Short mmCIF file of C-alpha atoms in Angstrom, two decimals:
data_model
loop_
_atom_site.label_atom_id
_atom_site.label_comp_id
_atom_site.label_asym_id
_atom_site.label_seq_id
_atom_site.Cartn_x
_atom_site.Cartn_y
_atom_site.Cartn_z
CA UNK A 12 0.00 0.00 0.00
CA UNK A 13 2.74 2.43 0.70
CA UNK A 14 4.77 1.53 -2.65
CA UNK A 15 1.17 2.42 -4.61
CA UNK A 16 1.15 5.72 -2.43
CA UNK A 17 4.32 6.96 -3.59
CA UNK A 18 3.90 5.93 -7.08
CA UNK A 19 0.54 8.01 -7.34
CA UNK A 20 2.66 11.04 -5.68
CA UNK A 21 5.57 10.56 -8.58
CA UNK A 22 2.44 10.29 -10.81
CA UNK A 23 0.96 13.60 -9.86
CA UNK A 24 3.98 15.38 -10.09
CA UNK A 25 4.69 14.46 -13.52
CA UNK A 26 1.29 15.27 -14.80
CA UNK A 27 1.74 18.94 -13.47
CA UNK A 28 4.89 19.50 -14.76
CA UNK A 29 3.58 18.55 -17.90
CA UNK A 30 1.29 20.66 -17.58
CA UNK A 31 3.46 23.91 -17.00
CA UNK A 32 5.56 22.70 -20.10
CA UNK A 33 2.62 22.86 -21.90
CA UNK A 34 1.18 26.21 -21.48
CA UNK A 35 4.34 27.44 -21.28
CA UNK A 36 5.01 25.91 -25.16
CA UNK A 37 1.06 27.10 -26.10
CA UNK A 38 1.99 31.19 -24.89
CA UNK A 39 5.77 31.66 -25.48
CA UNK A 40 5.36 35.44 -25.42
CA UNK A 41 4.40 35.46 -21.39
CA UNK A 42 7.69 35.05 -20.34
CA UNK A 43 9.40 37.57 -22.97
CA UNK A 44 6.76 40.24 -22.88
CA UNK A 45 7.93 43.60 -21.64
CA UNK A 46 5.99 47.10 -21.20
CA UNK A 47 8.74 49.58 -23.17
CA UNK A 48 8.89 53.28 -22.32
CA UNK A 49 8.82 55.93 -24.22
CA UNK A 50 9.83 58.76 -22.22
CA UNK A 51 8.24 62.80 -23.27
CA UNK A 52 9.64 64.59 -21.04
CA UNK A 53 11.67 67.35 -23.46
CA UNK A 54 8.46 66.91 -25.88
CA UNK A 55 5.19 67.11 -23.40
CA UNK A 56 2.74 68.47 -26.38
CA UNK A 57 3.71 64.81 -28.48
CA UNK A 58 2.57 62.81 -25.65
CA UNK A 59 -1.27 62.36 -26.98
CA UNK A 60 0.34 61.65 -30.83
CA UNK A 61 2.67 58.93 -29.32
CA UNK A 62 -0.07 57.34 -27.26
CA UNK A 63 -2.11 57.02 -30.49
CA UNK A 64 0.68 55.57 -32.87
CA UNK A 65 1.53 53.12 -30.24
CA UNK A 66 -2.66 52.27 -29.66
CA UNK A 67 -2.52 52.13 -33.65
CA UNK A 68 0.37 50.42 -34.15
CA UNK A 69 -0.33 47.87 -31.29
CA UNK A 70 -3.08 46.50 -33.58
CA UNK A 71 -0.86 45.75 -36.26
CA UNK A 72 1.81 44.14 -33.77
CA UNK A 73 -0.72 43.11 -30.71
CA UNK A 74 2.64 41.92 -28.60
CA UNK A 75 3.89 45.34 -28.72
CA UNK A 76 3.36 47.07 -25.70
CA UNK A 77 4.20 50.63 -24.83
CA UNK A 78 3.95 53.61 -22.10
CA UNK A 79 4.69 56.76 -22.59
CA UNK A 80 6.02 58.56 -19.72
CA UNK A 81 7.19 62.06 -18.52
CA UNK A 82 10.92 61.42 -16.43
CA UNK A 83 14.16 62.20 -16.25
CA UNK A 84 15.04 58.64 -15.71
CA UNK A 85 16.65 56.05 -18.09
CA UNK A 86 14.08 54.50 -20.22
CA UNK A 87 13.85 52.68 -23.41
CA UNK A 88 13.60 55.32 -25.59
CA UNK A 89 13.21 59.23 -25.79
CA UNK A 90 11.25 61.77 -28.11
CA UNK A 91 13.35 64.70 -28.33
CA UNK A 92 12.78 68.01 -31.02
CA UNK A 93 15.44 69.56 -33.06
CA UNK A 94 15.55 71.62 -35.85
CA UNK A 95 17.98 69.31 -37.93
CA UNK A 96 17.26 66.66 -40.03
CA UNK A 97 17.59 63.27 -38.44
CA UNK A 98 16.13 59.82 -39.83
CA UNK A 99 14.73 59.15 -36.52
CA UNK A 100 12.04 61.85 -37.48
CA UNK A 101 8.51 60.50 -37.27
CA UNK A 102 7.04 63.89 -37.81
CA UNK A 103 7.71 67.86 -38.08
CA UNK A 104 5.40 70.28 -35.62
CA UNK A 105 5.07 74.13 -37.02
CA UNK A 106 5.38 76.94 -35.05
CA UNK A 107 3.10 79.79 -35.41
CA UNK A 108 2.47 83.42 -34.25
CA UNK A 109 -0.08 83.82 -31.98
CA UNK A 110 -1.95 86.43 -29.23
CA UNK A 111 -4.39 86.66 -26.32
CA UNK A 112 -7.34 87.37 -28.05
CA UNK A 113 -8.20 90.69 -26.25
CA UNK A 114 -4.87 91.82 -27.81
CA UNK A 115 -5.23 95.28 -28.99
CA UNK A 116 -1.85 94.36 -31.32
CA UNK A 117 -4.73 92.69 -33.38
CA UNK A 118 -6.56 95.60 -34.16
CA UNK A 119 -3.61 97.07 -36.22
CA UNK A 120 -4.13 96.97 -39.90
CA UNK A 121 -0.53 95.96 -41.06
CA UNK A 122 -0.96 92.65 -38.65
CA UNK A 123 -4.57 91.91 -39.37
CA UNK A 124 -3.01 91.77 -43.11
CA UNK A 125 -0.84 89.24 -41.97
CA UNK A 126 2.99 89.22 -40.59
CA UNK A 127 5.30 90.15 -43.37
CA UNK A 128 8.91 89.57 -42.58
CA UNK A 129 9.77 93.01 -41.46
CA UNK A 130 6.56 93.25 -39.18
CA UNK A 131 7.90 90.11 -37.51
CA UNK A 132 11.22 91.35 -36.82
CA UNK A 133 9.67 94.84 -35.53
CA UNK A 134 7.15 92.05 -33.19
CA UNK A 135 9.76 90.01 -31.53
CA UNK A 136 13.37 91.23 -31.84
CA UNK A 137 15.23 92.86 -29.20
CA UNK A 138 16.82 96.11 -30.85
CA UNK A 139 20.06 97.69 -30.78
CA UNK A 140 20.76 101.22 -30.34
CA UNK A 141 21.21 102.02 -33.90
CA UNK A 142 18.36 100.21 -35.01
CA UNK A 143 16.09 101.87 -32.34
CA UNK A 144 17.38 105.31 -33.96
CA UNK A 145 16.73 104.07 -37.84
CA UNK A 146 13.59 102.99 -36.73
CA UNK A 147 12.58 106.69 -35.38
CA UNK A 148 13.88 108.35 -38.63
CA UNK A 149 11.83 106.02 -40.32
CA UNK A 150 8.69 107.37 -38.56
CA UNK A 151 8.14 103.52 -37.56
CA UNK A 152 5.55 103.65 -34.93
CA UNK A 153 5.63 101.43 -31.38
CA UNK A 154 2.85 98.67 -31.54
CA UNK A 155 1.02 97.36 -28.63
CA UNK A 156 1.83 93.87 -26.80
CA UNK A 157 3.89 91.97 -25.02
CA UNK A 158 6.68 89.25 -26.04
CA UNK A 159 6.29 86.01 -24.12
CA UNK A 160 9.19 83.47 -25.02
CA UNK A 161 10.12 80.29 -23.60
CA UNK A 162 13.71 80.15 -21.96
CA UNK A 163 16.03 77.46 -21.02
CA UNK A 164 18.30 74.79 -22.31
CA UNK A 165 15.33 72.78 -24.21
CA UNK A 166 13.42 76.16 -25.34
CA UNK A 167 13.35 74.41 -28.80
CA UNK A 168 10.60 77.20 -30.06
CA UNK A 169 12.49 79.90 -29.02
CA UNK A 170 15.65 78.59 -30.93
CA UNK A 171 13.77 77.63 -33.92
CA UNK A 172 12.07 81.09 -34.15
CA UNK A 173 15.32 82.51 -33.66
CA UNK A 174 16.55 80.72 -36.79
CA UNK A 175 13.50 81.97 -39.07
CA UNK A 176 14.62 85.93 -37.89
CA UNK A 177 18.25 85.60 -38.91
CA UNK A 178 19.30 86.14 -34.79
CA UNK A 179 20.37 84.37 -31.76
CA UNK A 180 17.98 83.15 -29.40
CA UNK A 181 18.73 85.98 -26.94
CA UNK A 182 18.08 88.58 -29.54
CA UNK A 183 13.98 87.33 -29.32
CA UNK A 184 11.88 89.85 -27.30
CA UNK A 185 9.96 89.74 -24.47
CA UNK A 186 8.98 87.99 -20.87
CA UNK A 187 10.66 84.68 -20.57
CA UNK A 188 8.65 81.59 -19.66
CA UNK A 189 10.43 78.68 -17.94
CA UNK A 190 8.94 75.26 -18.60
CA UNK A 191 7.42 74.00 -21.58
CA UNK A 192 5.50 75.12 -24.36
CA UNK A 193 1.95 74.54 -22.58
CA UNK A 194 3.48 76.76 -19.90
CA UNK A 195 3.72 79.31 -23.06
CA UNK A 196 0.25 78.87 -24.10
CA UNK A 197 -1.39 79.51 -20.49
CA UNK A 198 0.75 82.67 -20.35
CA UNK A 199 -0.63 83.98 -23.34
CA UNK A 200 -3.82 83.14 -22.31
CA UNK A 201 -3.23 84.73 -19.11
CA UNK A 202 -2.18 88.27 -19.98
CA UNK A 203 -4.39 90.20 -22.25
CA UNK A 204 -1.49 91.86 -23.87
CA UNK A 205 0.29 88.70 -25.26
CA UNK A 206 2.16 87.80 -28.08
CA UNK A 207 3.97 85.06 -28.59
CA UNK A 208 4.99 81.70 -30.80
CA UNK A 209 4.12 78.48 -30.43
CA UNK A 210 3.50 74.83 -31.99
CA UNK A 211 0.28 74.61 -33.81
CA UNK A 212 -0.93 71.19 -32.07
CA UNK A 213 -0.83 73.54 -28.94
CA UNK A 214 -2.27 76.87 -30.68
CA UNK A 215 -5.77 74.96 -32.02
CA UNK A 216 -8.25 72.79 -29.81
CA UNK A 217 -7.75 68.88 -31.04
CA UNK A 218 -11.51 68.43 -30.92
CA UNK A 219 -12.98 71.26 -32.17
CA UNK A 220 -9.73 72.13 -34.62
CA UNK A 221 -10.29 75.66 -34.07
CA UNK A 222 -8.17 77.99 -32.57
CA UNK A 223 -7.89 77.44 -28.25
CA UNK A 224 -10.45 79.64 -26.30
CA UNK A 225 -9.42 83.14 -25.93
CA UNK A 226 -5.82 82.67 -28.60
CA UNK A 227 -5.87 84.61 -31.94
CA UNK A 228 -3.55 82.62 -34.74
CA UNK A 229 -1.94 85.68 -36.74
CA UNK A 230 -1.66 85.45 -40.48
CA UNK A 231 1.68 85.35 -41.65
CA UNK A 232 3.72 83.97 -44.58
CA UNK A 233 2.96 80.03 -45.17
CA UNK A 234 4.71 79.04 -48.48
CA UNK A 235 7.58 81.54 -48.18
CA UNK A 236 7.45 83.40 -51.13
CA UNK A 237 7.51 87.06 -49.04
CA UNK A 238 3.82 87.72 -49.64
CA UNK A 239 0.41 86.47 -47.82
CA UNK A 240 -2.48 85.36 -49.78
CA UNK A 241 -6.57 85.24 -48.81
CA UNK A 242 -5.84 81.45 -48.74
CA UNK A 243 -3.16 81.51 -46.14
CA UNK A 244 -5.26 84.06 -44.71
CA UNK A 245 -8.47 81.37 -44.10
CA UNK A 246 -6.49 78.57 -43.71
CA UNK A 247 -5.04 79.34 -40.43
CA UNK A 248 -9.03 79.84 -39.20
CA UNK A 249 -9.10 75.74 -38.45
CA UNK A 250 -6.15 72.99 -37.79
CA UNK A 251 -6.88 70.64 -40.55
CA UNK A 252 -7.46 72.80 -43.05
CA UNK A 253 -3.62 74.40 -42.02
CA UNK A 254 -2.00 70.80 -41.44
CA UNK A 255 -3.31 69.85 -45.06
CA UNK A 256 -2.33 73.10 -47.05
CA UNK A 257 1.42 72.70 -45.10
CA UNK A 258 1.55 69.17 -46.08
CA UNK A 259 1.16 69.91 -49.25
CA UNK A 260 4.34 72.77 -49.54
CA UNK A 261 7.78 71.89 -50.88
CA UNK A 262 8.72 74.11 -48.06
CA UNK A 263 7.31 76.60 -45.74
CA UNK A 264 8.03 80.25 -44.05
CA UNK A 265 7.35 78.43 -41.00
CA UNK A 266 9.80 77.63 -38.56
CA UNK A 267 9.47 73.89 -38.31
CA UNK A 268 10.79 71.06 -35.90
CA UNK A 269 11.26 67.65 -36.24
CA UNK A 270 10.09 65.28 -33.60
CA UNK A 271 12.09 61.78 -33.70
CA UNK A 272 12.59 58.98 -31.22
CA UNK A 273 15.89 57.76 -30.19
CA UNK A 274 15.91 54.38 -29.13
CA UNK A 275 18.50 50.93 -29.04
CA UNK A 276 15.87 48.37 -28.97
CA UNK A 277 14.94 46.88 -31.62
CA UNK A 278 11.14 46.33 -30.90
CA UNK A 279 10.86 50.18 -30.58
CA UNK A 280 13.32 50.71 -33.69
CA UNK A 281 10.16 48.69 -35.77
CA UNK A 282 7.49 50.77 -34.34
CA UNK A 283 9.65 54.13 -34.84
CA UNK A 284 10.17 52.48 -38.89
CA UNK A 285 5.92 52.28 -39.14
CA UNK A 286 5.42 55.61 -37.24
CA UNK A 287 7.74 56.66 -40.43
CA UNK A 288 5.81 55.21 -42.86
CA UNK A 289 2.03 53.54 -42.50
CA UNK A 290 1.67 55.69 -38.78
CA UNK A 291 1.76 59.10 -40.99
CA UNK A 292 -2.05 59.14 -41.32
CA UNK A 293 -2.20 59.78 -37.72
CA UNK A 294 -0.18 62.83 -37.47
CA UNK A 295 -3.00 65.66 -38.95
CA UNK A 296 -5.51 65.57 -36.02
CA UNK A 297 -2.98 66.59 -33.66
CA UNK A 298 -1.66 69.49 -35.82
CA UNK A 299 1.72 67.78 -36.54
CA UNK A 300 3.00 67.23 -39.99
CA UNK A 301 4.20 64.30 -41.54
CA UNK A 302 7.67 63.30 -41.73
CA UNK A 303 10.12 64.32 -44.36
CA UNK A 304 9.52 62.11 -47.23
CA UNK A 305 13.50 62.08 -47.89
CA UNK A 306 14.59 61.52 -44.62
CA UNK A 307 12.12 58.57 -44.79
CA UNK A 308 13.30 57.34 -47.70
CA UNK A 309 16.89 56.75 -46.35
CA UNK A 310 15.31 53.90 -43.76
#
């Protein structure tokens, strides 16, 4: 009786390690799947774009799994913004001019004609002596508003904008805003006298694709040939009617950004190589553009 005991125990615990072996062999993935991060913490206003591609893209790869998270920690991979071409780019962002609503800057005729190059420079550089002087002989009267300009080592709007004036970032006018660019936005929405630039998925409600509750979006110079048209005029009235006409440009008078991931692992390099590609269609209801089709090419 004890012999049949202990054969019925040896029994038992063969059938349940047959058992594990067996689910393990039926779901191979439980034991390799991983929750990557993406981390968008030098690129807040991307964070509702990334959580979509990776939602999107998870239903082409269903093991993929992703978070994206704000830190300063080491994670899997990073979205960071630059103003250089890199083939990590999954997108480009435009930056626009823009003003509290109550603005009396917008009553002006030369702005409510849109911002011509000159106007822009008058707007949001910082002066020299000499120029301050030309400027008076010129008869060149003072316009209303304040300059509100993000500061700091990842101001990437401020450096961009800098770029599209021909001047240093120091050289742009105006309050400085620590933080990021939503920190901008509810500054200019804020102070009634504001002025200031920032990226269109930030300027425009994502919903309604009209311009955010109490912000103006100035005309100004689209395609870059020095002069501003009715259509660039209307266009800037709702998000997808902008994102499309921008799309469309060989290049713009925008200042424009690229946002790319950088990343080691290889499951993330395959979803950064279909955010690239198939995950472009995604990129218009959150006022981004798509990717340069060059710098695509080169994958």
């Amino acid at each position: 009786m004890r012999k049949k005991v202990i054969l019925n125990v040896k029994e038992a615990k063969s059938k349940v390690t047959t058992l594990l072996l067996t689910g393990l062999m039926c779901c191979p993935m439980m034991s390799l799947a991983q929750n990557l991060q993406i981390n968008v913490s030098d690129a807040q206003f991307t964070r509702q774009r990334m959580e979509r591609l990776i939602k999107e893209y998870n239903k082409v790869n269903p093991e993929f799994t992703a978070t994206v998270v704000d830190t300063r920690e080491k994670v899997d991979a990073s979205v960071s913004l630059s103003g250089q071409d890199d083939v990590n780019s999954i997108g480009r962002f435009a930056i626009l001019p823009i003003a509290n609503s109550e603005n009396e800057l917008l009553r002006n005729k030369k702005v409510v004609k849109g911002l011509s190059n000159k106007l822009k420079h008058q707007i949001f550089v910082e002066r020299d002596l000499l120029e301050e002087l030309d400027a008076e002989e010129e008869g060149e009267k003072q316009l209303p508003g304040t300059v509100y300009s993000l500061t700091g080592s990842h101001a990437i709007t401020t450096t961009l904008v800098a770029r599209d004036l021909s001047i240093t970032p120091n050289r742009v006018k105006g309050k400085k805003i620590l933080g990021s660019e939503e920190n901008l936005i509810s500054a200019v929405r804020s102070h009634q006298d504001a002025i200031a630039f920032n990226v269109a998925s930030l300027a425009y409600d994502s919903n309604t694709y009209q311009p955010v509750e109490g912000l103006t979006v100035l005309a100004t110079d689209l395609d870059g040939n020095g002069r501003i048209s009715d259509e660039e005029r209307s266009v800037i009235s709702s998000l997808d009617k902008l994102t499309d006409y921008l799309d469309k440009l060989p290049h713009t008078g925008l200042p424009i950004g690229n946002i790319s991931i950088k990343t080691d692992n290889q499951e993330l390099r395959r979803f950064v190589d279909w955010a690239s590609t198939e995950g472009q269609g995604y990129l218009s209801p959150y006022g981004f553009l798509k990717a340069n089709k060059a710098l695509t090419a080169q994958k």
